[in-house]
Coordinates of C-alpha atoms in Angstrom, one line a residue:
X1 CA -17.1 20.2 164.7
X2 CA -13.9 20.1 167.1
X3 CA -10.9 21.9 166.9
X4 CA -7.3 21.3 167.3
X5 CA -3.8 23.9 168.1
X6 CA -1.0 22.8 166.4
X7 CA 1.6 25.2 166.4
X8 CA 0.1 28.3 166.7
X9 CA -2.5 27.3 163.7
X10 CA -5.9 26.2 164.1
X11 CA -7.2 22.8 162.4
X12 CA -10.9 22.3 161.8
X13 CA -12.4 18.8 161.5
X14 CA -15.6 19.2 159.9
X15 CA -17.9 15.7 159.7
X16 CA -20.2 17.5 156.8
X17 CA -16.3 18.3 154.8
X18 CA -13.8 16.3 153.1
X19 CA -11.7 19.6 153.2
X20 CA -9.3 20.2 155.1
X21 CA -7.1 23.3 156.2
X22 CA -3.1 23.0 154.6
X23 CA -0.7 21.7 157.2
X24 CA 1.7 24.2 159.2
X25 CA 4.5 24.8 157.5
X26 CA 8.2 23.3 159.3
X27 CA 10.2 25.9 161.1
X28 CA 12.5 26.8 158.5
X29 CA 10.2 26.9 156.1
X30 CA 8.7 29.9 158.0
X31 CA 11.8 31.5 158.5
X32 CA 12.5 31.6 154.7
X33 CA 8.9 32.7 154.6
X34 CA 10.0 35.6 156.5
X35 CA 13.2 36.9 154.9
X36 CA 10.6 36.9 152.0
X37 CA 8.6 39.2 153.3
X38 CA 11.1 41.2 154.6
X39 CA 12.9 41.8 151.4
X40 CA 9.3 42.3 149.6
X41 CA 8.1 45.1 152.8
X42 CA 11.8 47.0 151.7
X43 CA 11.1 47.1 148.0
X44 CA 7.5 48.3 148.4
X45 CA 8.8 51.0 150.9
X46 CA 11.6 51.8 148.6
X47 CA 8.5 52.3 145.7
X48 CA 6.7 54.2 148.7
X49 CA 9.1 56.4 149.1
X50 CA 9.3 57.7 145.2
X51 CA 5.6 57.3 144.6
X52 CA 4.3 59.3 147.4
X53 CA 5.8 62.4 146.9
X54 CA 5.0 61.7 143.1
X55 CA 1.4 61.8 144.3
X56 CA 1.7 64.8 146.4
X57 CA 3.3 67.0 143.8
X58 CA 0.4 66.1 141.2
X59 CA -2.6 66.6 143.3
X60 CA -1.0 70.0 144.6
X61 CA -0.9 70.9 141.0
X62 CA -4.4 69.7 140.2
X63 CA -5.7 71.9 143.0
X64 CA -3.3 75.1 142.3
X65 CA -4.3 75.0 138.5
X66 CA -7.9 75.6 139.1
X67 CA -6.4 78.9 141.3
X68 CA -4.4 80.0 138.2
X69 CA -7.5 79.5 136.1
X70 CA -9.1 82.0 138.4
X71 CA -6.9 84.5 137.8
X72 CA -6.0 84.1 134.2
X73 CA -9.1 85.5 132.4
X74 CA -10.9 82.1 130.7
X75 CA -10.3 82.0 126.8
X76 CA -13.5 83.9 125.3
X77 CA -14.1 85.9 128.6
X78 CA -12.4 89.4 127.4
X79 CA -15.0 92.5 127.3
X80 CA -15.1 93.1 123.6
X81 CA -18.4 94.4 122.9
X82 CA -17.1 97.5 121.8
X83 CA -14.7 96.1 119.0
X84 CA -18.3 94.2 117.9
X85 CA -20.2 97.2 118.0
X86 CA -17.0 98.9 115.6
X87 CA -17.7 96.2 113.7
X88 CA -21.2 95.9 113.1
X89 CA -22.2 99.5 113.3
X90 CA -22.4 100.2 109.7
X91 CA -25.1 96.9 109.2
X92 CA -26.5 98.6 112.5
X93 CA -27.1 102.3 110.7
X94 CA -28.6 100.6 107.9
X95 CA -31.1 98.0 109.3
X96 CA -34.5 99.2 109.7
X97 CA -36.5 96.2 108.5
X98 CA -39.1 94.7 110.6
X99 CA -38.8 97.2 113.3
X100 CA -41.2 96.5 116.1
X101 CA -43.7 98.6 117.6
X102 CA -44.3 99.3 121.4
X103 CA -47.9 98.7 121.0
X104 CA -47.3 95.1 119.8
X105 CA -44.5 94.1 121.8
X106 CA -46.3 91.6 123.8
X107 CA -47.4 88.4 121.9
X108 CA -48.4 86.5 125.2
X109 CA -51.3 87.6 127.3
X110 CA -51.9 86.1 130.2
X111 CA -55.2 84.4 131.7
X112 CA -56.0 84.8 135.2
X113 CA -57.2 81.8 136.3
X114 CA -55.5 80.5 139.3
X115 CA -57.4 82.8 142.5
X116 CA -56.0 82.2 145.6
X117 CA -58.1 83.4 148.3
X118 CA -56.1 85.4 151.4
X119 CA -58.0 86.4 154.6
X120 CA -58.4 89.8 156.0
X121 CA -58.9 88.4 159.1
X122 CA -57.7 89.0 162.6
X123 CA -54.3 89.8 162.6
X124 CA -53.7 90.3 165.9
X125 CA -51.7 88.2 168.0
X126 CA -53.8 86.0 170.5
X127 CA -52.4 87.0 173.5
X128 CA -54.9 90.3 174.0
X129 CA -52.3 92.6 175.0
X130 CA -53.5 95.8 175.2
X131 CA -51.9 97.1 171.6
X132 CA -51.7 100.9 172.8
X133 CA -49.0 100.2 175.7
X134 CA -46.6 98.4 173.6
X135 CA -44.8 99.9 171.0
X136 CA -42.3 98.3 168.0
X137 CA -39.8 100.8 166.3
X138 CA -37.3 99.2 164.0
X139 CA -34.9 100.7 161.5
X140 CA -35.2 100.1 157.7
X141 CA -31.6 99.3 156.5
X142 CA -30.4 98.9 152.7
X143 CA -31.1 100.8 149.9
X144 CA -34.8 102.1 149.2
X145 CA -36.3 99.2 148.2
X146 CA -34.9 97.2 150.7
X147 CA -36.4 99.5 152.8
X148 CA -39.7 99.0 152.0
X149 CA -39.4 95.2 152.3
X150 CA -38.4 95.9 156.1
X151 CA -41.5 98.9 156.1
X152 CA -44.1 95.9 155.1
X153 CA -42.2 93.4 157.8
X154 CA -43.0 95.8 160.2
X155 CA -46.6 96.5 159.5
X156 CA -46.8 92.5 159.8
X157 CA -45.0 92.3 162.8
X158 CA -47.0 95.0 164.5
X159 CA -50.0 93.8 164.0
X160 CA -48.7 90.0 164.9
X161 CA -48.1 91.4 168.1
X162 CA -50.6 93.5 168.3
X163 CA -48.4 96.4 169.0
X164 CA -48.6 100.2 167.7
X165 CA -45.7 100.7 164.9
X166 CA -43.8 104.1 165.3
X167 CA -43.1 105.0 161.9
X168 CA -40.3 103.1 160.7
X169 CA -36.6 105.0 161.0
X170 CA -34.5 104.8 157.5
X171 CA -30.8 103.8 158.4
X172 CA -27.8 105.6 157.1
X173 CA -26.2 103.5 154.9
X174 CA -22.6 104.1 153.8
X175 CA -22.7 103.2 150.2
X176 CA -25.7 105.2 149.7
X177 CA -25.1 107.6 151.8
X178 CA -28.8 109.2 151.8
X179 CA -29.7 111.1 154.8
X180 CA -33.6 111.1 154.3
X181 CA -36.1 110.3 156.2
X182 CA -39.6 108.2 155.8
X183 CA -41.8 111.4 155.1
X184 CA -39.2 112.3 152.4
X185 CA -39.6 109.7 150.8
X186 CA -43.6 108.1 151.7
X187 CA -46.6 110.2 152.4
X188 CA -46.5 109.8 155.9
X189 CA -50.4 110.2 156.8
X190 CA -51.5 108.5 153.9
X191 CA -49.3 105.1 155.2
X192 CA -51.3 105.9 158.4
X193 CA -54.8 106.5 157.5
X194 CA -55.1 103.5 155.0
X195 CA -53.5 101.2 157.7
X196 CA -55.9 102.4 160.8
X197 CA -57.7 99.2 160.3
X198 CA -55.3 96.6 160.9
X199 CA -52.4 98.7 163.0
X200 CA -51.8 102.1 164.8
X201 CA -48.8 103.9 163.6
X202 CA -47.7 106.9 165.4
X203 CA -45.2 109.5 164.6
X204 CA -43.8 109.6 168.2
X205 CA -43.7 107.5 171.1
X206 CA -45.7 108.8 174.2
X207 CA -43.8 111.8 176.4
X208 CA -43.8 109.3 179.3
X209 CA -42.2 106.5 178.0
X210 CA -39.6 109.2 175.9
X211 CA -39.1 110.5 179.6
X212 CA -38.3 107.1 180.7
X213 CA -35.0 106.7 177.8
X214 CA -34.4 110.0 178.3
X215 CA -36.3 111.5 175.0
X216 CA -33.7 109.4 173.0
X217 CA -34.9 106.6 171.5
X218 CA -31.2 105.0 170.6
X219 CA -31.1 104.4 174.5
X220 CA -33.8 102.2 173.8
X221 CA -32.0 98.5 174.3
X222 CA -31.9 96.8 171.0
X223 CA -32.6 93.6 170.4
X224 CA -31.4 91.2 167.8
X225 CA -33.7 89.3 165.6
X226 CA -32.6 86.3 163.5
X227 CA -32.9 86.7 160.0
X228 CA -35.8 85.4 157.9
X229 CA -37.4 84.6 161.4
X230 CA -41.1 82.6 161.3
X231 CA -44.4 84.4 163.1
X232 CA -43.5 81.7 166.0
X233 CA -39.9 83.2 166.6
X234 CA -41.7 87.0 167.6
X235 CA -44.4 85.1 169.7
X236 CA -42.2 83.4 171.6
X237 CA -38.9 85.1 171.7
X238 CA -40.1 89.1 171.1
X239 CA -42.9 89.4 172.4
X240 CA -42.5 88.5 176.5
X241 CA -39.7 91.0 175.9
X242 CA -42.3 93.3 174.8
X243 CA -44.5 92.7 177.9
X244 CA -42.0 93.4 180.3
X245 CA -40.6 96.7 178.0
X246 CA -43.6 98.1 176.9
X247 CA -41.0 99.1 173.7
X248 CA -39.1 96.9 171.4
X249 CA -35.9 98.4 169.0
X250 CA -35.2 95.9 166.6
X251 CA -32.1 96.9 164.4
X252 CA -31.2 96.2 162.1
X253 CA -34.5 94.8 160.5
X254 CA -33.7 94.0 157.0
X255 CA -34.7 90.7 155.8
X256 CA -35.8 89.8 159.3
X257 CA -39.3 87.5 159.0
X258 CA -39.7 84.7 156.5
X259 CA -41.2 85.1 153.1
X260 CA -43.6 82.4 154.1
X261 CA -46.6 83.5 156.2
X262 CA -50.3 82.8 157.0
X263 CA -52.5 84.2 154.5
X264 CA -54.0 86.6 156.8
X265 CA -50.1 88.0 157.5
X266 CA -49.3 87.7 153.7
X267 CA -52.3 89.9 152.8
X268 CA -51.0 92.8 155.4
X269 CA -47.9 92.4 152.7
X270 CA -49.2 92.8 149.7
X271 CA -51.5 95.6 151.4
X272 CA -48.8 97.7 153.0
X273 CA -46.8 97.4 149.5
X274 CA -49.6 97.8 146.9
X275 CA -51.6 100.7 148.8
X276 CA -50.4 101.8 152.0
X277 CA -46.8 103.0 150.3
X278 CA -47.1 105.9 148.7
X279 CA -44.5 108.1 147.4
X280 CA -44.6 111.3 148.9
X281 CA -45.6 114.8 147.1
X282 CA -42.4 115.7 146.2
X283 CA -41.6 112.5 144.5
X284 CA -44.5 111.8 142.5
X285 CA -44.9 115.6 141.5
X286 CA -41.7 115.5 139.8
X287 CA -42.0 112.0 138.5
X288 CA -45.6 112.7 137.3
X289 CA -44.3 115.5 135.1
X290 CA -41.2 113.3 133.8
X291 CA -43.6 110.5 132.5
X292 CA -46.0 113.4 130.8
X293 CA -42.9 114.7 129.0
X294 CA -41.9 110.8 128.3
X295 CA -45.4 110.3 127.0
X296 CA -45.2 114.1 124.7
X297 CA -42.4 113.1 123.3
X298 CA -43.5 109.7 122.7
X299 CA -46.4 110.5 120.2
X300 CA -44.6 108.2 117.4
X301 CA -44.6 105.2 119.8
X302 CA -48.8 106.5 120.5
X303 CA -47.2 107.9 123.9
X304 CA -45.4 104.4 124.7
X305 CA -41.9 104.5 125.7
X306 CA -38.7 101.8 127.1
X307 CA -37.2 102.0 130.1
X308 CA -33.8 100.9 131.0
X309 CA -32.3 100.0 134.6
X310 CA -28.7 100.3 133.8
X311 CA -26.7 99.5 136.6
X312 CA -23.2 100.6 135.2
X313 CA -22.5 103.0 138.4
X314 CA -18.8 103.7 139.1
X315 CA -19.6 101.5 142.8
X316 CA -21.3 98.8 140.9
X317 CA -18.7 98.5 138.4
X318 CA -16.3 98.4 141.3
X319 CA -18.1 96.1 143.5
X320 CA -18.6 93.4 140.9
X321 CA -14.7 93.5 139.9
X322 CA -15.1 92.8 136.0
X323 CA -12.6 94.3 133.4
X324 CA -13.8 96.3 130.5
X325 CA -11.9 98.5 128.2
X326 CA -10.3 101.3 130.3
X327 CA -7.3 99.4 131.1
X328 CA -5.0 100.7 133.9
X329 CA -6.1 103.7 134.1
X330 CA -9.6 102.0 134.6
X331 CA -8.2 99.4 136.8
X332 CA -6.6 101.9 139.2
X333 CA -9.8 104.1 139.4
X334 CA -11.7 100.9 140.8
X335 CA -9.0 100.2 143.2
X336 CA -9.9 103.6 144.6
X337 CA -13.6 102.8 144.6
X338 CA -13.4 99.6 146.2
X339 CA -10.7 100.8 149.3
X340 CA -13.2 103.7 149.5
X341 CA -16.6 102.2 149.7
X342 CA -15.8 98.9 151.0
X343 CA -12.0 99.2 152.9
X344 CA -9.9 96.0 152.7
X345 CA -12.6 93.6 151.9
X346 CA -11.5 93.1 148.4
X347 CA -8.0 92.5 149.4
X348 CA -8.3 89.6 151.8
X349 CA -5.8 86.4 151.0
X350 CA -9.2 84.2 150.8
X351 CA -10.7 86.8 148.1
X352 CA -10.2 85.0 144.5
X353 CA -10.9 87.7 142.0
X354 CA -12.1 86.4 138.8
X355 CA -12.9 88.8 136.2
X356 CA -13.2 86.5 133.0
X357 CA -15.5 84.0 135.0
X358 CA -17.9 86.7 136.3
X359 CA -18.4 87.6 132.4
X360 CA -18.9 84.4 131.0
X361 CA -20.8 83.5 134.2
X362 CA -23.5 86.6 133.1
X363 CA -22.5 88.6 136.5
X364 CA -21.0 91.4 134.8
X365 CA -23.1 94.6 134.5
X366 CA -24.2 95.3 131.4
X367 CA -22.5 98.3 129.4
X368 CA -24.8 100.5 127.6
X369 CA -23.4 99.6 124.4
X370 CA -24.6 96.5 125.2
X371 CA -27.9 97.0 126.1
X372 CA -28.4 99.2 123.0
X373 CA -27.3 96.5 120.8
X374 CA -29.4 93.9 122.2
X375 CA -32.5 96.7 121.8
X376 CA -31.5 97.1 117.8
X377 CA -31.0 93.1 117.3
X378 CA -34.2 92.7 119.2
X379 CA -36.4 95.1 116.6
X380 CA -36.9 98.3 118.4
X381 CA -36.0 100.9 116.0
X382 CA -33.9 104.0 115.9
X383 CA -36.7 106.8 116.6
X384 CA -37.7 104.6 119.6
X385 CA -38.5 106.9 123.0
X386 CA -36.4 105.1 125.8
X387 CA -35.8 106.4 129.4
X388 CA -32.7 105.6 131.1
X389 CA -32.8 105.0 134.9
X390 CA -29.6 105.2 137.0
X391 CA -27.2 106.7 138.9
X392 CA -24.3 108.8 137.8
X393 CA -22.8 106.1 134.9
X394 CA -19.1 105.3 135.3
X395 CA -17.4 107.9 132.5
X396 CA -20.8 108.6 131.1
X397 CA -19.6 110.7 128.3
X398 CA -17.3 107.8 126.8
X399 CA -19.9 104.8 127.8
X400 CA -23.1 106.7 126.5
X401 CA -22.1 107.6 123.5
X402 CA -22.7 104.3 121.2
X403 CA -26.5 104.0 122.9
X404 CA -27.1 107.8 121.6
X405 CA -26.2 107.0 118.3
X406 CA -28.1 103.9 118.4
X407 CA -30.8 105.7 120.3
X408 CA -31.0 109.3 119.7
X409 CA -34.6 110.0 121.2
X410 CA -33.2 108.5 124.8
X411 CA -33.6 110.3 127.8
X412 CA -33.0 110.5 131.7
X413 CA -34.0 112.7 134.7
X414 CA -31.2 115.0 133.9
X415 CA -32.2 116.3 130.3
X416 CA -36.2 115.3 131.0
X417 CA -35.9 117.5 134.5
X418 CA -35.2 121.4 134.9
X419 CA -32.1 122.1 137.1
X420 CA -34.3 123.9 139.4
X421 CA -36.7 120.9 139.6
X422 CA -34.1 118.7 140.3
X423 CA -32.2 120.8 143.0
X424 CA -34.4 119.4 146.2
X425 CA -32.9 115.7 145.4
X426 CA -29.1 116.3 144.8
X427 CA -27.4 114.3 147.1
X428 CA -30.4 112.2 147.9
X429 CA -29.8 108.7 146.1
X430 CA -32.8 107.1 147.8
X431 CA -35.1 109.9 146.3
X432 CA -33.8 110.1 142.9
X433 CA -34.6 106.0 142.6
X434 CA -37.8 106.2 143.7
X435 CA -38.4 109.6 140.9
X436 CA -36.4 107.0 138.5
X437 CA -38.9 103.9 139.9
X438 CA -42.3 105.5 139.1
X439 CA -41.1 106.7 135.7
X440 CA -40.4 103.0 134.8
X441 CA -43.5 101.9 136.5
X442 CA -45.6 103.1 133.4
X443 CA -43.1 102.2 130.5
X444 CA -45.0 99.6 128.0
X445 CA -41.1 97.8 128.4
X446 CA -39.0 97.7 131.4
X447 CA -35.5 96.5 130.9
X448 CA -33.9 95.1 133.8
X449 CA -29.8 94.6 133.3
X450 CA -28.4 93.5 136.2
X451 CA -31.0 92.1 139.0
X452 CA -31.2 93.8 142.4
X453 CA -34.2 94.9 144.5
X454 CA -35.0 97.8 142.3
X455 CA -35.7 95.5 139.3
X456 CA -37.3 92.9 141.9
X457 CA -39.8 95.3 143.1
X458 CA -40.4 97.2 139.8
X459 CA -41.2 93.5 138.2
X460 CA -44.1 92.5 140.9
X461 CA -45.2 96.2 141.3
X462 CA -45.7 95.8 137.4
X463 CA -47.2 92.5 137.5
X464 CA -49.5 93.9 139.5
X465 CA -50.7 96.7 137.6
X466 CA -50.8 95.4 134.4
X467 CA -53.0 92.2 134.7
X468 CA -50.0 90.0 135.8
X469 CA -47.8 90.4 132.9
X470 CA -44.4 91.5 133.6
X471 CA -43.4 93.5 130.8
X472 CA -40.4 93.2 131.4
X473 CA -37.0 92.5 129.1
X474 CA -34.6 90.0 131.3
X475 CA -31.7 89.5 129.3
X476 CA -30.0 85.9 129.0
X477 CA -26.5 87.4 130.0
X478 CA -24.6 84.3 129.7
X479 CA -25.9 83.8 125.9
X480 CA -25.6 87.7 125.3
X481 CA -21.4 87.4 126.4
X482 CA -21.3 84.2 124.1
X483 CA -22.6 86.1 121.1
X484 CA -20.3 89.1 122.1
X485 CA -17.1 87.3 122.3
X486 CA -17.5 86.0 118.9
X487 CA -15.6 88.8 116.5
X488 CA -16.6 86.9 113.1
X489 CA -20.6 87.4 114.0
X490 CA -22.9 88.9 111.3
X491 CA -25.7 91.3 112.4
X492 CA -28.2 89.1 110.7
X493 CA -27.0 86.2 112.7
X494 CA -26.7 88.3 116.1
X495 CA -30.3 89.7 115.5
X496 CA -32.0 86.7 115.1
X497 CA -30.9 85.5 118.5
X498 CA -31.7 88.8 119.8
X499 CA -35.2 88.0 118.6
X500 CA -35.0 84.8 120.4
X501 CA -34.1 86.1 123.0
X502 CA -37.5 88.7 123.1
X503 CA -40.1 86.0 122.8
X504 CA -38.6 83.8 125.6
X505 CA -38.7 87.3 127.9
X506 CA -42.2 87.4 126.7
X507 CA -43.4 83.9 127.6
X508 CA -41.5 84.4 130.9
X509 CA -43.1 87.5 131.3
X510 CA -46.4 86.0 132.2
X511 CA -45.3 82.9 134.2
X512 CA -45.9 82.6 137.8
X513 CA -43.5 80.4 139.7
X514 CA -45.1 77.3 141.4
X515 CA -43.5 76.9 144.6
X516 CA -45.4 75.5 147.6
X517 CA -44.2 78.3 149.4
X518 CA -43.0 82.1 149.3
X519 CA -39.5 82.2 148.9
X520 CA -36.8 84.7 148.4
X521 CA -36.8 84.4 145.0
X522 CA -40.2 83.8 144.6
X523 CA -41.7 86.6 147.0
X524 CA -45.2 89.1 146.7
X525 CA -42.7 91.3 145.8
X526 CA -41.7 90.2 142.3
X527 CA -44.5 87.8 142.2
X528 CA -47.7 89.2 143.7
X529 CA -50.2 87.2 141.7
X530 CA -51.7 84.6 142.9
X531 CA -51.0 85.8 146.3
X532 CA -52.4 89.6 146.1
X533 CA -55.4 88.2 144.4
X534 CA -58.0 89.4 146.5
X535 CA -56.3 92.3 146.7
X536 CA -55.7 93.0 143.1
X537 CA -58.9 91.9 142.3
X538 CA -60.7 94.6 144.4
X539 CA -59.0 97.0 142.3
X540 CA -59.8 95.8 139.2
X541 CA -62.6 98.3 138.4
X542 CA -60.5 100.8 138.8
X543 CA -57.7 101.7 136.3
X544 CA -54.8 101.4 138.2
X545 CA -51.8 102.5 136.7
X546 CA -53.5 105.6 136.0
X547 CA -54.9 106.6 139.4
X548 CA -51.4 105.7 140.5
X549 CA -50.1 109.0 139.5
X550 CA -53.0 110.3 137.8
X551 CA -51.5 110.6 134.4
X552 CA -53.7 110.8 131.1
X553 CA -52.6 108.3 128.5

């Protein structure tokens, strides 16, 4: 092949080809070529210049108009739950076919059959330090059952390191605002004694080593720990710091080693959670007496009774910014809330506050109105025992009122409780929960409304006592706001849902999640079974949920 210039164009001559390239065009052919172009470059940048800003305008709209949507409340997503209830309340009153009983609330029972074995093993880290000379001390931030997460962490981490735990501190937190302190809350030397085999945990660090920080253990350095941090991350990163210490402060601790662990670590987990933690005297004293008088006044239900987590606190109703039906008066009372417990956070420019998504999204807490409906729809009958477990309920008197009249028999540690019983744990939100968390424990039904740790714990811990079922109501939120928002419903449609709704809580009940690994969501915690097997299982002769508290049933 051989080429030739001619100008300024190449021509190819190709043996294998009969084609050939065109022939250059003559000089003023290219300049009319030119002009051409020139006068077509003009018009397209005269079409440019109108189109462009036409673009401009229209995608600024397309991405605005999503921003409006945000803050105009979606068509359907208007709290009107209470205009139903109006509605409905007559068919409500009169309805007391098919009632269900507590002892036959459960249709699905489940079979234990997967075992997974977890070792008891040596926990201790490799390394042969001399556990006695080193010391871990970490504070437990959160509420309380984030807390204990951080408590079992530790025990984990101690003996991974094979370092004597000084019981674990409980941080102030500003929401919570509970001052109390881990024998307030756990029986200190039981936590000890049923833990002397795997870990040494002291009440105080030795007098020399106080001396050395100056009896102060905040002059203790602290170190910073990555969150959800692996077994490798302390053996390489904490513990040559421990060496050359002899004391390690990690704060704060929360949430601080992975969900995933060896199954000789994972068992120290389930151990720590399941029978080391112990609610202290005062606590299950009072709660023991509150589930008594649950079971007395239970003898209709054979001594079963419901319990309700209702998270409709005047800070929860703030914090998740949804719109019920107190209107200014309501919206100007959550201002207040929000500046107060959380300061500017929910006035930042990037802050989008969506009310009317949150509800049809299922994120808004559940009203007690609400929960009471869903209870009637669902079977449970008017004379049913129910315990209600909370904190102080955002304009209680107004918000309570339709669930009384739905539920006259319910109750709460207020009217179950004498004023003078209740006096040690004013001002103690952390000590109330837990009272609230063992009286729930032994409910045949646990109705969870809003998610959280409480419920997360209260699940598993359930799971665990009661042969891996749940028994556990976990509403379908976004289908419960669909049926709400429609004003034309019948109660014979809404309760058939409702019954739905029951069963599919029921099947979920007993399901155990198969993930390859622990995960957040899918933790011991709310999930101890498989994983606690060996543990459970060595309880099994005994009957747990009774020895718990030691309460006849």
């Amino acid at each position: 092949m051989t080429s030739k210039i001619a100008n300024g164009y190449a021509i190819n001559n190709n043996n294998n080809n009969n084609t050939q390239s065109s022939p250059p065009t003559s000089p003023k052919n290219r300049q009319s070529f030119r002009r051409r172009l020139r006068r077509r470059g003009s018009f397209r940048r005269r079409h440019l210049l109108l189109i462009v800003p036409l673009l401009y305008f229209s995608g600024l709209i397309s991405c605005v108009r999503p921003l409006f949507s945000l803050l105009q409340p979606p068509a359907g997503a208007v709290y009107r739950s209470h205009e139903i209830f109006q509605k409905l309340w007559t068919d409500i009153q009169a309805d007391n076919s098919s009632s269900i009983q507590l002892s036959s609330v459960w249709i699905y029972k489940r079979k234990l059959k997967e075992q997974r074995h977890c070792s008891t093993g040596n926990t201790a880290s490799t390394k042969g330090s001399p556990g006695t000379n080193l010391y871990l001390i970490v504070d437990a931030n959160g509420g309380l059952n984030q807390q204990r997460s951080s408590i079992c962490n530790a025990v984990v981490i101690a003996a991974l390191l094979n370092a004597t735990l000084l019981i674990p501190r409980l941080e102030f937190h500003n929401v919570w605002r509970d001052s109390s302190g881990f024998a307030d809350i756990y029986d200190e030397d039981h936590f000890i004694s049923t833990l002397k085999d795997y870990i040494t945990v002291v009440k105080e660090l030795p007098a020399e080593l106080m001396e050395k920080y100056d009896s102060n253990i905040s002059n203790i350095r602290n170190l910073r720990v990555q969150a959800w941090a692996p077994p490798s991350y302390y053996l390489e990163e904490v513990y040559p710091v421990l060496l050359k210490r002899r004391v390690v402060h990690i704060s704060p601790f929360a949430n601080r080693l992975s969900m995933h662990l060896p199954s000789h670590l994972q068992f120290l987990r389930c151990f720590s959670n399941y029978e080391a933690l112990r609610f202290s005297l005062a606590i299950s004293t009072l709660a023991k007496k509150l589930v008594k008088r649950m079971i007395e006044r239970s003898s209709n239900s054979v001594g079963k009774y419901i319990s309700i987590h209702l998270r409709f606190e005047e800070d929860m109703v703030a914090f998740s910014c949804c719109i019920y039906d107190g209107g200014v008066v309501e919206k100007s009372e959550m201002d207040v809330v929000r500046e107060k417990g959380w300061g500017k956070r929910f006035k930042q420019k990037y802050r989008v506050i969506a009310p009317g998504l949150n509800r049809i999204n299922g994120k808004c807490p559940m009203t007690p109105v609400e929960v009471g409906m869903m209870l009637r729809g669902m079977g449970f009958a008017k004379d049913t025992p129910i315990y209600l477990a909370s904190g102080k309920i955002y304009q209680a008197d107004r918000y309570l009122a339709p669930l009384r009249k739905m539920f006259p028999l319910l109750q709460t540690k207020e009217t179950l409780a004498t004023k003078d019983e209740l006096a040690p744990f004013e001002g103690y939100s952390s000590r109330l929960a837990a009272v609230d968390y063992l009286v729930c424990l032994f409910s045949e039904v646990f109705v969870t409304t809003q998610g959280g740790n409480f419920p997360h714990f209260l699940i598993g811990h359930r799971r665990y006592l009661f042969n891996g079922h749940a028994k556990t109501i976990k509403p379908d939120k976004i289908k419960l706001v669909s049926l709400l928002q429609n004003t034309s419903i019948s109660w014979i449609e809404f309760k058939g849902q409702m019954g739905s709704m029951l069963a599919e809580s029921d099947r979920k009940g007993i399901m155990v999640p198969r993930v390859k690994k622990s995960t957040r969501k899918g933790s011991i915690y709310s999930n101890p079974l498989p994983e606690c097997g060996c543990l459970w299982e060595s309880k099994r002769a005994t009957n747990r949920s009774n020895s718990y508290l030691m309460v006849d049933r």
